[in-house]
């Protein structure tokens, strides 16, 4: 009797899949990396826009029970995020996990990490700014009340009200959950499971008001365009962008660090499977699971 296919990859297999992803991403042409990153910023901004609509459009509900708009806004936000792994796009916060795993395995050089992160950062920023400026600000879809004031309040809560260290810590919490979402999605074998695996951790991070550096590239510039008091581009970079970026790096390490220790550096797992990554002969990864460019 033929055994049923494995429904979920084991953690060691997911780690090997990320090593192979790192090799593919390292070899990808830089123009492709950039345009995939632009599209990722655009896709993510659709979910961020849904969060803005829910959170800003329910002031009475916010006054009565502020937890409900957070939960509802968190629930709709993954509608944009799920498009990124499903379309094999380039998102900075997930690459903060994938590239260190690839480097730790010895399959890609260290310099690949800063090069990729730099290209993807500016690509994600371009996609987010395009959405904020062209699709939202100039289209006037949030220009009426209560959305206009809601956008200002949302941006202020992200960049003006919290202290630098608070934004940094929120960035850590965010990328722990984002990397877990990507991890669970990589381990799932079919579409519905992948969607659920992504949706729940992303819902949690948004409802908890953690800070995602790329989502904030939509929220805060949009707040600047809507003339949020005390908010400028320089203030955003100094107060929010740097803190969130660094916090997201630490959050990613909390996920990829144990994976590298357990499944790459541990002597029980240093075998021909890691050595065969580059040639594409890893038997534990389903054929076609990681798309070759």
mmCIF file of C-alpha atoms in Angstrom:
data_model
loop_
_atom_site.group_PDB
_atom_site.id
_atom_site.type_symbol
_atom_site.label_atom_id
_atom_site.label_comp_id
_atom_site.label_asym_id
_atom_site.label_seq_id
_atom_site.Cartn_x
_atom_site.Cartn_y
_atom_site.Cartn_z
ATOM 1 C CA UNK A 1 0.000 0.000 0.000
ATOM 2 C CA UNK A 2 1.364 3.377 -1.024
ATOM 3 C CA UNK A 3 1.971 5.719 1.908
ATOM 4 C CA UNK A 4 0.316 9.121 1.974
ATOM 5 C CA UNK A 5 2.549 12.098 1.165
ATOM 6 C CA UNK A 6 3.930 14.060 4.105
ATOM 7 C CA UNK A 7 1.547 16.960 4.784
ATOM 8 C CA UNK A 8 4.068 19.144 6.594
ATOM 9 C CA UNK A 9 7.837 19.356 6.263
ATOM 10 C CA UNK A 10 9.913 18.686 9.363
ATOM 11 C CA UNK A 11 11.891 21.641 10.821
ATOM 12 C CA UNK A 12 15.156 20.217 9.471
ATOM 13 C CA UNK A 13 13.602 19.996 6.003
ATOM 14 C CA UNK A 14 12.319 23.577 6.203
ATOM 15 C CA UNK A 15 15.814 24.737 7.121
ATOM 16 C CA UNK A 16 17.225 22.951 4.073
ATOM 17 C CA UNK A 17 14.521 24.520 1.918
ATOM 18 C CA UNK A 18 15.596 27.962 3.126
ATOM 19 C CA UNK A 19 19.210 27.143 2.265
ATOM 20 C CA UNK A 20 18.103 26.319 -1.262
ATOM 21 C CA UNK A 21 16.020 29.504 -1.383
ATOM 22 C CA UNK A 22 19.081 31.492 -0.334
ATOM 23 C CA UNK A 23 21.098 29.974 -3.190
ATOM 24 C CA UNK A 24 18.359 30.827 -5.705
ATOM 25 C CA UNK A 25 18.015 34.388 -4.376
ATOM 26 C CA UNK A 26 21.800 34.867 -4.396
ATOM 27 C CA UNK A 27 21.998 33.847 -8.062
ATOM 28 C CA UNK A 28 19.030 35.966 -9.161
ATOM 29 C CA UNK A 29 19.765 38.945 -11.397
ATOM 30 C CA UNK A 30 19.716 42.200 -9.462
ATOM 31 C CA UNK A 31 17.089 43.784 -11.698
ATOM 32 C CA UNK A 32 14.770 40.848 -10.991
ATOM 33 C CA UNK A 33 15.422 41.161 -7.258
ATOM 34 C CA UNK A 34 14.571 44.864 -7.370
ATOM 35 C CA UNK A 35 11.341 44.534 -9.342
ATOM 36 C CA UNK A 36 10.198 41.590 -7.214
ATOM 37 C CA UNK A 37 10.847 43.783 -4.176
ATOM 38 C CA UNK A 38 8.824 46.647 -5.692
ATOM 39 C CA UNK A 39 5.895 44.289 -6.212
ATOM 40 C CA UNK A 40 6.251 42.951 -2.663
ATOM 41 C CA UNK A 41 6.012 46.488 -1.253
ATOM 42 C CA UNK A 42 2.937 47.083 -3.388
ATOM 43 C CA UNK A 43 1.250 43.835 -2.322
ATOM 44 C CA UNK A 44 1.949 44.461 1.351
ATOM 45 C CA UNK A 45 0.513 47.962 1.104
ATOM 46 C CA UNK A 46 -2.863 46.541 0.036
ATOM 47 C CA UNK A 47 -3.130 44.759 3.367
ATOM 48 C CA UNK A 48 -1.879 47.869 5.168
ATOM 49 C CA UNK A 49 -4.567 49.912 3.399
ATOM 50 C CA UNK A 50 -7.219 47.471 4.564
ATOM 51 C CA UNK A 51 -5.922 47.899 8.108
ATOM 52 C CA UNK A 52 -6.099 51.689 7.749
ATOM 53 C CA UNK A 53 -9.697 51.502 6.509
ATOM 54 C CA UNK A 54 -10.845 49.273 9.365
ATOM 55 C CA UNK A 55 -8.888 51.087 12.082
ATOM 56 C CA UNK A 56 -9.601 54.624 10.869
ATOM 57 C CA UNK A 57 -13.187 54.088 9.779
ATOM 58 C CA UNK A 58 -14.548 52.968 13.149
ATOM 59 C CA UNK A 59 -13.952 55.837 15.622
ATOM 60 C CA UNK A 60 -17.093 55.088 17.640
ATOM 61 C CA UNK A 61 -16.081 51.450 17.955
ATOM 62 C CA UNK A 62 -12.574 52.499 18.965
ATOM 63 C CA UNK A 63 -13.991 54.662 21.740
ATOM 64 C CA UNK A 64 -16.288 51.899 22.960
ATOM 65 C CA UNK A 65 -13.817 49.006 22.746
ATOM 66 C CA UNK A 66 -10.363 49.832 21.292
ATOM 67 C CA UNK A 67 -9.421 46.138 21.131
ATOM 68 C CA UNK A 68 -11.992 45.334 18.439
ATOM 69 C CA UNK A 69 -10.573 47.608 15.679
ATOM 70 C CA UNK A 70 -7.110 46.235 16.441
ATOM 71 C CA UNK A 71 -8.332 42.664 16.077
ATOM 72 C CA UNK A 72 -10.326 43.441 12.921
ATOM 73 C CA UNK A 73 -7.487 45.463 11.395
ATOM 74 C CA UNK A 74 -5.063 42.663 12.177
ATOM 75 C CA UNK A 75 -7.375 40.148 10.539
ATOM 76 C CA UNK A 76 -7.567 42.011 7.195
ATOM 77 C CA UNK A 77 -3.876 42.969 6.979
ATOM 78 C CA UNK A 78 -2.643 39.488 5.878
ATOM 79 C CA UNK A 79 -4.791 39.801 2.727
ATOM 80 C CA UNK A 80 -1.826 41.656 1.220
ATOM 81 C CA UNK A 81 0.967 39.793 2.975
ATOM 82 C CA UNK A 82 -0.069 36.338 1.718
ATOM 83 C CA UNK A 83 0.446 37.476 -1.875
ATOM 84 C CA UNK A 84 4.199 37.876 -1.331
ATOM 85 C CA UNK A 85 5.238 34.249 -0.691
ATOM 86 C CA UNK A 86 2.529 32.971 -3.031
ATOM 87 C CA UNK A 87 4.005 35.047 -5.891
ATOM 88 C CA UNK A 88 7.636 34.389 -4.865
ATOM 89 C CA UNK A 89 8.351 38.080 -4.332
ATOM 90 C CA UNK A 90 11.189 39.656 -2.346
ATOM 91 C CA UNK A 91 10.368 40.970 1.136
ATOM 92 C CA UNK A 92 13.112 42.369 3.343
ATOM 93 C CA UNK A 93 11.887 40.935 6.633
ATOM 94 C CA UNK A 94 11.718 37.344 5.364
ATOM 95 C CA UNK A 95 15.125 37.722 3.696
ATOM 96 C CA UNK A 96 16.453 38.693 7.123
ATOM 97 C CA UNK A 97 15.918 35.011 7.955
ATOM 98 C CA UNK A 98 16.686 33.287 4.646
ATOM 99 C CA UNK A 99 20.063 34.873 3.876
ATOM 100 C CA UNK A 100 21.694 34.272 7.287
ATOM 101 C CA UNK A 101 20.657 30.608 7.041
ATOM 102 C CA UNK A 102 22.263 30.375 3.606
ATOM 103 C CA UNK A 103 25.472 32.020 4.839
ATOM 104 C CA UNK A 104 25.637 29.801 7.934
ATOM 105 C CA UNK A 105 25.357 26.738 5.690
ATOM 106 C CA UNK A 106 28.322 27.924 3.635
ATOM 107 C CA UNK A 107 26.328 27.891 0.397
ATOM 108 C CA UNK A 108 26.358 31.653 -0.311
ATOM 109 C CA UNK A 109 29.026 34.296 0.436
ATOM 110 C CA UNK A 110 28.583 36.795 3.273
ATOM 111 C CA UNK A 111 28.504 39.784 0.930
ATOM 112 C CA UNK A 112 25.320 38.481 -0.677
ATOM 113 C CA UNK A 113 23.406 39.520 2.444
ATOM 114 C CA UNK A 114 24.097 43.307 2.419
ATOM 115 C CA UNK A 115 23.711 43.444 -1.360
ATOM 116 C CA UNK A 116 20.313 41.732 -1.275
ATOM 117 C CA UNK A 117 19.062 43.649 1.745
ATOM 118 C CA UNK A 118 20.057 46.978 0.155
ATOM 119 C CA UNK A 119 18.332 46.223 -3.157
ATOM 120 C CA UNK A 120 15.232 44.780 -1.495
ATOM 121 C CA UNK A 121 14.972 47.679 0.972
ATOM 122 C CA UNK A 122 14.804 50.252 -1.803
ATOM 123 C CA UNK A 123 12.533 48.044 -3.903
ATOM 124 C CA UNK A 124 10.076 47.550 -1.035
ATOM 125 C CA UNK A 125 10.250 51.294 -0.336
ATOM 126 C CA UNK A 126 9.480 52.142 -3.962
ATOM 127 C CA UNK A 127 6.445 49.856 -4.026
ATOM 128 C CA UNK A 128 5.161 51.182 -0.707
ATOM 129 C CA UNK A 129 5.595 54.837 -1.710
ATOM 130 C CA UNK A 130 3.915 54.230 -5.069
ATOM 131 C CA UNK A 131 0.909 52.783 -3.291
ATOM 132 C CA UNK A 132 0.788 55.506 -0.625
ATOM 133 C CA UNK A 133 1.173 58.402 -3.064
ATOM 134 C CA UNK A 134 -0.515 57.272 -6.279
ATOM 135 C CA UNK A 135 -3.098 54.725 -5.190
ATOM 136 C CA UNK A 136 -4.170 56.358 -1.914
ATOM 137 C CA UNK A 137 -3.137 60.013 -1.525
ATOM 138 C CA UNK A 138 -3.696 61.296 -5.074
ATOM 139 C CA UNK A 139 -6.689 59.031 -5.630
ATOM 140 C CA UNK A 140 -8.467 60.675 -2.656
ATOM 141 C CA UNK A 141 -9.865 57.388 -1.387
ATOM 142 C CA UNK A 142 -9.103 58.291 2.256
ATOM 143 C CA UNK A 143 -9.529 62.075 2.029
ATOM 144 C CA UNK A 144 -12.908 62.205 3.800
ATOM 145 C CA UNK A 145 -13.514 61.911 7.527
ATOM 146 C CA UNK A 146 -13.038 59.891 9.636
ATOM 147 C CA UNK A 147 -10.337 58.385 7.424
ATOM 148 C CA UNK A 148 -8.234 61.539 7.041
ATOM 149 C CA UNK A 149 -7.889 62.029 10.792
ATOM 150 C CA UNK A 150 -7.523 58.303 11.236
ATOM 151 C CA UNK A 151 -4.511 58.177 8.904
ATOM 152 C CA UNK A 152 -2.893 61.005 10.876
ATOM 153 C CA UNK A 153 -3.574 59.307 14.202
ATOM 154 C CA UNK A 154 -2.271 55.968 12.908
ATOM 155 C CA UNK A 155 0.998 57.489 11.673
ATOM 156 C CA UNK A 156 1.427 59.431 14.898
ATOM 157 C CA UNK A 157 0.990 56.275 16.981
ATOM 158 C CA UNK A 158 3.630 54.567 14.856
ATOM 159 C CA UNK A 159 6.326 57.256 14.775
ATOM 160 C CA UNK A 160 5.580 60.198 17.103
ATOM 161 C CA UNK A 161 4.085 58.828 20.325
ATOM 162 C CA UNK A 162 6.396 55.861 21.141
ATOM 163 C CA UNK A 163 10.024 56.267 22.207
ATOM 164 C CA UNK A 164 12.880 54.982 20.013
ATOM 165 C CA UNK A 165 13.525 51.956 22.221
ATOM 166 C CA UNK A 166 9.824 51.080 22.227
ATOM 167 C CA UNK A 167 9.737 51.061 18.411
ATOM 168 C CA UNK A 168 12.879 48.906 18.399
ATOM 169 C CA UNK A 169 11.301 46.363 20.759
ATOM 170 C CA UNK A 170 8.094 46.321 18.738
ATOM 171 C CA UNK A 171 10.208 45.563 15.668
ATOM 172 C CA UNK A 172 11.619 42.504 17.432
ATOM 173 C CA UNK A 173 8.147 41.173 18.239
ATOM 174 C CA UNK A 174 7.000 41.811 14.688
ATOM 175 C CA UNK A 175 9.683 39.874 12.873
ATOM 176 C CA UNK A 176 9.562 36.917 15.236
ATOM 177 C CA UNK A 177 5.978 36.432 14.080
ATOM 178 C CA UNK A 178 6.674 37.282 10.428
ATOM 179 C CA UNK A 179 9.506 34.741 10.235
ATOM 180 C CA UNK A 180 7.337 32.146 11.969
ATOM 181 C CA UNK A 181 4.644 32.794 9.360
ATOM 182 C CA UNK A 182 7.146 32.302 6.525
ATOM 183 C CA UNK A 183 8.540 29.218 8.263
ATOM 184 C CA UNK A 184 5.107 27.621 8.679
ATOM 185 C CA UNK A 185 4.203 28.480 5.094
ATOM 186 C CA UNK A 186 7.399 26.841 3.817
ATOM 187 C CA UNK A 187 6.538 23.704 5.770
ATOM 188 C CA UNK A 188 2.993 23.456 4.400
ATOM 189 C CA UNK A 189 2.448 21.475 1.201
ATOM 190 C CA UNK A 190 -0.769 22.905 -0.243
ATOM 191 C CA UNK A 191 -2.312 26.325 -0.769
ATOM 192 C CA UNK A 192 -4.991 26.454 1.940
ATOM 193 C CA UNK A 193 -2.534 25.299 4.601
ATOM 194 C CA UNK A 194 -0.040 27.925 3.467
ATOM 195 C CA UNK A 195 -2.681 30.657 3.675
ATOM 196 C CA UNK A 196 -3.716 29.690 7.199
ATOM 197 C CA UNK A 197 -0.099 29.291 8.298
ATOM 198 C CA UNK A 198 0.696 32.828 7.128
ATOM 199 C CA UNK A 199 -2.551 34.458 8.225
ATOM 200 C CA UNK A 200 -2.524 33.648 11.945
ATOM 201 C CA UNK A 201 0.959 34.921 12.966
ATOM 202 C CA UNK A 202 0.583 38.046 10.796
ATOM 203 C CA UNK A 203 -2.841 38.700 12.324
ATOM 204 C CA UNK A 204 -1.277 38.484 15.790
ATOM 205 C CA UNK A 205 1.594 40.889 15.036
ATOM 206 C CA UNK A 206 -0.695 43.549 13.541
ATOM 207 C CA UNK A 207 -3.332 43.272 16.283
ATOM 208 C CA UNK A 208 -0.561 43.654 18.892
ATOM 209 C CA UNK A 209 0.699 46.854 17.180
ATOM 210 C CA UNK A 210 4.195 45.516 16.542
ATOM 211 C CA UNK A 211 6.240 47.407 13.938
ATOM 212 C CA UNK A 212 7.109 46.050 10.496
ATOM 213 C CA UNK A 213 9.702 48.156 8.677
ATOM 214 C CA UNK A 214 8.089 47.711 5.249
ATOM 215 C CA UNK A 215 4.485 48.166 6.404
ATOM 216 C CA UNK A 216 5.638 51.386 8.081
ATOM 217 C CA UNK A 217 7.002 52.520 4.703
ATOM 218 C CA UNK A 218 3.338 52.772 3.740
ATOM 219 C CA UNK A 219 1.751 53.938 6.998
ATOM 220 C CA UNK A 220 4.137 56.732 7.930
ATOM 221 C CA UNK A 221 4.835 58.330 4.518
ATOM 222 C CA UNK A 222 1.063 58.303 4.003
ATOM 223 C CA UNK A 223 0.735 60.156 7.312
ATOM 224 C CA UNK A 224 3.327 62.688 6.103
ATOM 225 C CA UNK A 225 1.317 63.199 2.901
ATOM 226 C CA UNK A 226 -1.744 63.780 5.089
ATOM 227 C CA UNK A 227 0.106 66.521 7.030
ATOM 228 C CA UNK A 228 0.392 64.687 10.347
ATOM 229 C CA UNK A 229 1.684 67.179 12.963
ATOM 230 C CA UNK A 230 5.333 66.784 14.077
ATOM 231 C CA UNK A 231 5.992 64.216 11.342
ATOM 232 C CA UNK A 232 8.506 64.690 8.526
ATOM 233 C CA UNK A 233 10.662 62.443 6.361
ATOM 234 C CA UNK A 234 13.784 63.155 8.443
ATOM 235 C CA UNK A 235 11.880 62.525 11.673
ATOM 236 C CA UNK A 236 10.523 59.247 10.289
ATOM 237 C CA UNK A 237 13.978 57.992 9.302
ATOM 238 C CA UNK A 238 15.577 59.018 12.600
ATOM 239 C CA UNK A 239 12.780 57.921 14.923
ATOM 240 C CA UNK A 240 11.079 54.960 13.225
ATOM 241 C CA UNK A 241 12.864 53.543 10.175
ATOM 242 C CA UNK A 242 16.207 52.826 11.834
ATOM 243 C CA UNK A 243 14.652 51.500 15.051
ATOM 244 C CA UNK A 244 12.237 49.199 13.233
ATOM 245 C CA UNK A 245 14.894 47.984 10.805
ATOM 246 C CA UNK A 246 17.232 46.991 13.638
ATOM 247 C CA UNK A 247 14.404 45.456 15.671
ATOM 248 C CA UNK A 248 13.290 43.362 12.706
ATOM 249 C CA UNK A 249 16.865 42.064 12.273
ATOM 250 C CA UNK A 250 16.949 40.949 15.913
ATOM 251 C CA UNK A 251 13.506 39.359 15.636
ATOM 252 C CA UNK A 252 14.611 37.366 12.587
ATOM 253 C CA UNK A 253 17.716 36.153 14.452
ATOM 254 C CA UNK A 254 15.536 34.751 17.232
ATOM 255 C CA UNK A 255 13.965 32.448 14.610
ATOM 256 C CA UNK A 256 16.888 31.582 12.318
ATOM 257 C CA UNK A 257 19.526 31.320 15.057
ATOM 258 C CA UNK A 258 18.091 28.171 16.691
ATOM 259 C CA UNK A 259 17.369 26.654 13.260
ATOM 260 C CA UNK A 260 21.013 27.034 12.228
ATOM 261 C CA UNK A 261 22.212 25.616 15.552
ATOM 262 C CA UNK A 262 19.863 22.635 15.508
ATOM 263 C CA UNK A 263 19.815 21.671 11.835
ATOM 264 C CA UNK A 264 23.022 22.978 10.213
ATOM 265 C CA UNK A 265 25.761 23.254 12.830
ATOM 266 C CA UNK A 266 24.684 20.263 14.915
ATOM 267 C CA UNK A 267 26.882 17.300 14.042
ATOM 268 C CA UNK A 268 23.843 14.997 13.716
ATOM 269 C CA UNK A 269 22.565 17.040 10.784
ATOM 270 C CA UNK A 270 25.795 17.934 8.945
ATOM 271 C CA UNK A 271 25.472 15.378 6.210
ATOM 272 C CA UNK A 272 25.250 15.103 2.460
ATOM 273 C CA UNK A 273 21.841 16.813 2.429
ATOM 274 C CA UNK A 274 23.421 20.216 3.080
ATOM 275 C CA UNK A 275 26.261 19.437 0.680
ATOM 276 C CA UNK A 276 23.781 18.588 -2.079
ATOM 277 C CA UNK A 277 21.772 21.824 -1.782
ATOM 278 C CA UNK A 278 23.560 23.629 -4.587
ATOM 279 C CA UNK A 279 23.128 20.816 -7.073
ATOM 280 C CA UNK A 280 19.442 20.517 -6.277
ATOM 281 C CA UNK A 281 19.555 16.880 -5.181
ATOM 282 C CA UNK A 282 17.990 17.291 -1.754
ATOM 283 C CA UNK A 283 15.580 14.380 -1.441
ATOM 284 C CA UNK A 284 13.669 15.809 1.497
ATOM 285 C CA UNK A 285 12.403 18.805 -0.483
ATOM 286 C CA UNK A 286 9.498 18.171 -2.777
ATOM 287 C CA UNK A 287 10.368 18.567 -6.464
ATOM 288 C CA UNK A 288 9.509 22.067 -7.582
ATOM 289 C CA UNK A 289 8.966 23.290 -4.011
ATOM 290 C CA UNK A 290 11.562 25.988 -4.449
ATOM 291 C CA UNK A 291 11.356 27.546 -7.864
ATOM 292 C CA UNK A 292 14.608 27.606 -9.793
ATOM 293 C CA UNK A 293 15.230 30.869 -11.573
#
